[in-house]
Amino acid sequence: MALRIYGNRQLKSLHGKETRPTSARVREAIFNIWQGTIEGCRWLDLCAGTGSMGAEALCRGASLAIAIEKSSRACAIIEQNWQRVASPEQEWKVLRGDILQWLPKLSGQQFDRIYFDPPYASGVYQPALEAIAHHQLLDPIGEIAVEHSPQGWNPPVVPSLEICRQKVYGNTAVTFYRIGE
């Protein structure tokens, strides 16, 4: 599958259905919403798949991008993609494994933007958002974008996070969280 990002850069992707890359339409919408906040940001890409969202963030000037992905094949693709687009002054890292095991290990770091796109029926939404809040991984003025199906979605309720907007793009919906008042 041909996958293009900012600046008409082509990325590699896995064949088959092991990952579900974020569509170009949704990717563009997210970066339009977060326009002006990516340059110099610290980006966390959860359930990263091909790493297209993190690659896009790197292309737009993120200073740091970290991907967490379970599939070793997908991790290899992310590394190839990010090597192609990152400049020498940008820091990036690909972590292979379960996000619920990795999130506590990131404690002490904060991210300006977190993109979270798990398999829609995975049941990992609530525990992952709770872990992000518990380990204070979101910068006080940062945001989390959670990709999900628009059907049957019950937004996880996490006391220290609040929903700041929700968008639907055909078969994909995105709910944005920030630290609550």
mmCIF file of C-alpha atoms in Angstrom:
data_model
loop_
_atom_site.group_PDB
_atom_site.id
_atom_site.type_symbol
_atom_site.label_atom_id
_atom_site.label_comp_id
_atom_site.label_asym_id
_atom_site.label_seq_id
_atom_site.Cartn_x
_atom_site.Cartn_y
_atom_site.Cartn_z
ATOM 1 C CA MET A 1 0.000 0.000 0.000
ATOM 2 C CA ALA A 2 1.399 3.431 -0.943
ATOM 3 C CA LEU A 3 1.439 5.754 2.019
ATOM 4 C CA ARG A 4 2.387 9.404 1.582
ATOM 5 C CA ILE A 5 2.849 12.061 4.232
ATOM 6 C CA TYR A 6 3.723 15.766 4.491
ATOM 7 C CA GLY A 7 6.027 16.947 1.722
ATOM 8 C CA ASN A 8 4.879 14.080 -0.542
ATOM 9 C CA ARG A 9 7.227 11.675 1.232
ATOM 10 C CA GLN A 10 6.452 7.999 0.680
ATOM 11 C CA LEU A 11 6.506 5.568 3.615
ATOM 12 C CA LYS A 12 6.725 1.807 3.722
ATOM 13 C CA SER A 13 3.782 -0.137 5.125
ATOM 14 C CA LEU A 14 3.090 -3.735 6.009
ATOM 15 C CA HIS A 15 1.180 -5.946 3.622
ATOM 16 C CA GLY A 16 -2.006 -7.522 4.899
ATOM 17 C CA LYS A 17 -4.101 -6.502 7.872
ATOM 18 C CA GLU A 18 -1.507 -6.560 10.649
ATOM 19 C CA THR A 19 -1.810 -2.781 10.937
ATOM 20 C CA ARG A 20 -4.481 -0.246 10.015
ATOM 21 C CA PRO A 21 -2.699 2.955 8.949
ATOM 22 C CA THR A 22 -4.454 6.196 9.811
ATOM 23 C CA SER A 23 -6.062 7.471 6.615
ATOM 24 C CA ALA A 24 -4.642 10.511 4.843
ATOM 25 C CA ARG A 25 -7.888 12.377 5.542
ATOM 26 C CA VAL A 26 -7.704 11.777 9.307
ATOM 27 C CA ARG A 27 -3.952 12.441 9.406
ATOM 28 C CA GLU A 28 -4.431 15.775 7.641
ATOM 29 C CA ALA A 29 -7.314 16.726 9.941
ATOM 30 C CA ILE A 30 -5.288 15.963 13.085
ATOM 31 C CA PHE A 31 -2.345 18.026 11.911
ATOM 32 C CA ASN A 32 -4.661 20.877 10.915
ATOM 33 C CA ILE A 33 -6.192 20.849 14.405
ATOM 34 C CA TRP A 34 -2.733 20.783 15.998
ATOM 35 C CA GLN A 35 -1.329 23.279 13.492
ATOM 36 C CA GLY A 36 1.332 25.512 15.033
ATOM 37 C CA THR A 37 1.988 23.135 17.961
ATOM 38 C CA ILE A 38 4.110 20.420 16.327
ATOM 39 C CA GLU A 39 7.360 22.314 15.769
ATOM 40 C CA GLY A 40 9.615 21.415 18.713
ATOM 41 C CA CYS A 41 7.009 19.189 20.395
ATOM 42 C CA ARG A 42 7.536 15.879 22.150
ATOM 43 C CA TRP A 43 5.385 13.248 20.373
ATOM 44 C CA LEU A 44 4.238 9.853 21.683
ATOM 45 C CA ASP A 45 2.715 7.428 19.163
ATOM 46 C CA LEU A 46 0.851 4.557 20.875
ATOM 47 C CA CYS A 47 -0.022 1.431 18.875
ATOM 48 C CA ALA A 48 2.003 3.099 16.136
ATOM 49 C CA GLY A 49 1.437 0.633 13.276
ATOM 50 C CA THR A 50 3.522 1.930 10.363
ATOM 51 C CA GLY A 51 4.519 5.031 12.327
ATOM 52 C CA SER A 52 2.887 7.381 9.824
ATOM 53 C CA MET A 53 1.625 9.782 12.513
ATOM 54 C CA GLY A 54 5.043 10.013 14.160
ATOM 55 C CA ALA A 55 6.737 10.347 10.763
ATOM 56 C CA GLU A 56 4.385 13.201 9.949
ATOM 57 C CA ALA A 57 5.213 14.842 13.302
ATOM 58 C CA LEU A 58 8.940 14.503 12.595
ATOM 59 C CA CYS A 59 8.475 16.014 9.113
ATOM 60 C CA ARG A 60 6.684 18.948 10.724
ATOM 61 C CA GLY A 61 9.494 19.583 13.211
ATOM 62 C CA ALA A 62 8.789 17.545 16.356
ATOM 63 C CA SER A 63 11.963 17.449 18.434
ATOM 64 C CA LEU A 64 11.247 13.985 19.857
ATOM 65 C CA ALA A 65 9.092 11.092 18.680
ATOM 66 C CA ILE A 66 8.613 7.813 20.513
ATOM 67 C CA ALA A 67 6.599 4.945 19.054
ATOM 68 C CA ILE A 68 5.283 1.956 20.976
ATOM 69 C CA GLU A 69 4.152 -0.969 18.850
ATOM 70 C CA LYS A 70 3.585 -4.657 19.634
ATOM 71 C CA SER A 71 4.458 -6.121 16.227
ATOM 72 C CA SER A 72 8.170 -6.646 15.583
ATOM 73 C CA ARG A 73 7.538 -6.461 11.813
ATOM 74 C CA ALA A 74 5.792 -3.116 12.253
ATOM 75 C CA CYS A 75 8.621 -1.834 14.484
ATOM 76 C CA ALA A 76 11.120 -2.572 11.707
ATOM 77 C CA ILE A 77 8.961 -0.590 9.249
ATOM 78 C CA ILE A 78 8.632 2.333 11.697
ATOM 79 C CA GLU A 79 12.403 2.463 12.134
ATOM 80 C CA GLN A 80 12.932 2.522 8.363
ATOM 81 C CA ASN A 81 10.272 5.191 7.876
ATOM 82 C CA TRP A 82 11.504 7.425 10.690
ATOM 83 C CA GLN A 83 15.143 7.118 9.601
ATOM 84 C CA ARG A 84 14.092 8.425 6.194
ATOM 85 C CA VAL A 85 12.273 11.503 7.492
ATOM 86 C CA ALA A 86 14.068 12.527 10.701
ATOM 87 C CA SER A 87 16.815 15.116 10.642
ATOM 88 C CA PRO A 88 20.007 14.538 12.654
ATOM 89 C CA GLU A 89 18.928 16.950 15.417
ATOM 90 C CA GLN A 90 15.635 15.133 16.006
ATOM 91 C CA GLU A 91 15.513 12.374 18.591
ATOM 92 C CA TRP A 92 13.368 9.304 17.993
ATOM 93 C CA LYS A 93 12.919 5.842 19.430
ATOM 94 C CA VAL A 94 10.821 2.772 18.618
ATOM 95 C CA LEU A 95 9.823 0.576 21.566
ATOM 96 C CA ARG A 96 8.522 -2.927 20.861
ATOM 97 C CA GLY A 97 5.947 -4.381 23.203
ATOM 98 C CA ASP A 98 2.698 -3.820 25.022
ATOM 99 C CA ILE A 99 1.820 -0.171 25.679
ATOM 100 C CA LEU A 100 0.513 -0.980 29.162
ATOM 101 C CA GLN A 101 3.955 -2.328 30.075
ATOM 102 C CA TRP A 102 5.846 0.537 28.432
ATOM 103 C CA LEU A 103 3.842 3.512 29.737
ATOM 104 C CA PRO A 104 5.046 3.175 33.366
ATOM 105 C CA LYS A 105 8.636 3.031 32.082
ATOM 106 C CA LEU A 106 8.161 6.464 30.475
ATOM 107 C CA SER A 107 7.326 8.003 33.858
ATOM 108 C CA GLY A 108 9.280 11.225 34.342
ATOM 109 C CA GLN A 109 8.856 12.224 30.689
ATOM 110 C CA GLN A 110 6.062 14.426 29.390
ATOM 111 C CA PHE A 111 4.718 14.660 25.877
ATOM 112 C CA ASP A 112 3.019 17.611 24.190
ATOM 113 C CA ARG A 113 1.091 15.439 21.753
ATOM 114 C CA ILE A 114 0.048 11.807 22.168
ATOM 115 C CA TYR A 115 -1.597 9.876 19.337
ATOM 116 C CA PHE A 116 -3.324 6.672 20.433
ATOM 117 C CA ASP A 117 -4.687 4.323 17.757
ATOM 118 C CA PRO A 118 -5.186 0.782 19.092
ATOM 119 C CA PRO A 119 -7.186 -1.957 17.417
ATOM 120 C CA TYR A 120 -10.725 -0.659 17.919
ATOM 121 C CA ALA A 121 -11.990 -3.729 19.798
ATOM 122 C CA SER A 122 -8.881 -4.131 21.961
ATOM 123 C CA GLY A 123 -10.270 -2.941 25.301
ATOM 124 C CA VAL A 124 -7.038 -1.052 25.979
ATOM 125 C CA TYR A 125 -8.491 2.481 25.814
ATOM 126 C CA GLN A 126 -9.393 2.884 29.501
ATOM 127 C CA PRO A 127 -6.250 1.335 31.043
ATOM 128 C CA ALA A 128 -3.935 3.214 28.678
ATOM 129 C CA LEU A 129 -5.547 6.602 29.372
ATOM 130 C CA GLU A 130 -5.441 5.852 33.103
ATOM 131 C CA ALA A 131 -1.729 4.996 32.822
ATOM 132 C CA ILE A 132 -1.013 8.200 30.886
ATOM 133 C CA ALA A 133 -2.766 10.212 33.614
ATOM 134 C CA HIS A 134 -1.271 8.261 36.533
ATOM 135 C CA HIS A 135 2.308 8.571 35.242
ATOM 136 C CA GLN A 136 1.729 12.212 34.226
ATOM 137 C CA LEU A 137 2.929 11.616 30.677
ATOM 138 C CA LEU A 138 0.859 14.441 29.189
ATOM 139 C CA ASP A 139 2.266 17.950 29.411
ATOM 140 C CA PRO A 140 -0.103 20.312 31.296
ATOM 141 C CA ILE A 141 -0.964 22.076 28.027
ATOM 142 C CA GLY A 142 -0.690 18.958 25.848
ATOM 143 C CA GLU A 143 -3.395 16.902 24.160
ATOM 144 C CA ILE A 144 -4.114 13.267 23.428
ATOM 145 C CA ALA A 145 -5.891 12.253 20.219
ATOM 146 C CA VAL A 146 -7.619 8.876 20.537
ATOM 147 C CA GLU A 147 -8.674 7.210 17.288
ATOM 148 C CA HIS A 148 -11.678 4.880 17.507
ATOM 149 C CA SER A 149 -14.750 3.637 15.704
ATOM 150 C CA PRO A 150 -17.646 6.120 15.679
ATOM 151 C CA GLN A 151 -20.088 3.261 16.424
ATOM 152 C CA GLY A 152 -20.512 2.018 19.968
ATOM 153 C CA TRP A 153 -17.877 4.339 21.426
ATOM 154 C CA ASN A 154 -18.122 5.011 25.137
ATOM 155 C CA PRO A 155 -15.375 7.526 25.894
ATOM 156 C CA PRO A 156 -13.232 6.386 28.798
ATOM 157 C CA VAL A 157 -13.661 8.568 31.850
ATOM 158 C CA VAL A 158 -10.407 9.383 33.626
ATOM 159 C CA PRO A 159 -10.750 11.855 36.514
ATOM 160 C CA SER A 160 -7.716 13.988 35.621
ATOM 161 C CA LEU A 161 -8.482 14.103 31.867
ATOM 162 C CA GLU A 162 -11.297 15.877 30.071
ATOM 163 C CA ILE A 163 -12.620 15.634 26.547
ATOM 164 C CA CYS A 164 -11.959 18.864 24.679
ATOM 165 C CA ARG A 165 -13.325 17.905 21.234
ATOM 166 C CA GLN A 166 -14.602 15.001 19.184
ATOM 167 C CA LYS A 167 -14.505 14.627 15.401
ATOM 168 C CA VAL A 168 -15.899 12.018 13.006
ATOM 169 C CA TYR A 169 -14.347 11.286 9.614
ATOM 170 C CA GLY A 170 -16.468 8.592 7.962
ATOM 171 C CA ASN A 171 -15.542 5.233 9.570
ATOM 172 C CA THR A 172 -13.061 6.876 11.949
ATOM 173 C CA ALA A 173 -13.626 9.095 14.954
ATOM 174 C CA VAL A 174 -11.092 10.952 17.093
ATOM 175 C CA THR A 175 -11.656 12.085 20.665
ATOM 176 C CA PHE A 176 -9.241 14.638 22.100
ATOM 177 C CA TYR A 177 -8.333 14.759 25.783
ATOM 178 C CA ARG A 178 -6.413 17.288 27.847
ATOM 179 C CA ILE A 179 -5.654 17.612 31.509
ATOM 180 C CA GLY A 180 -8.834 18.636 33.333
ATOM 181 C CA GLU A 181 -9.378 21.822 35.271
#
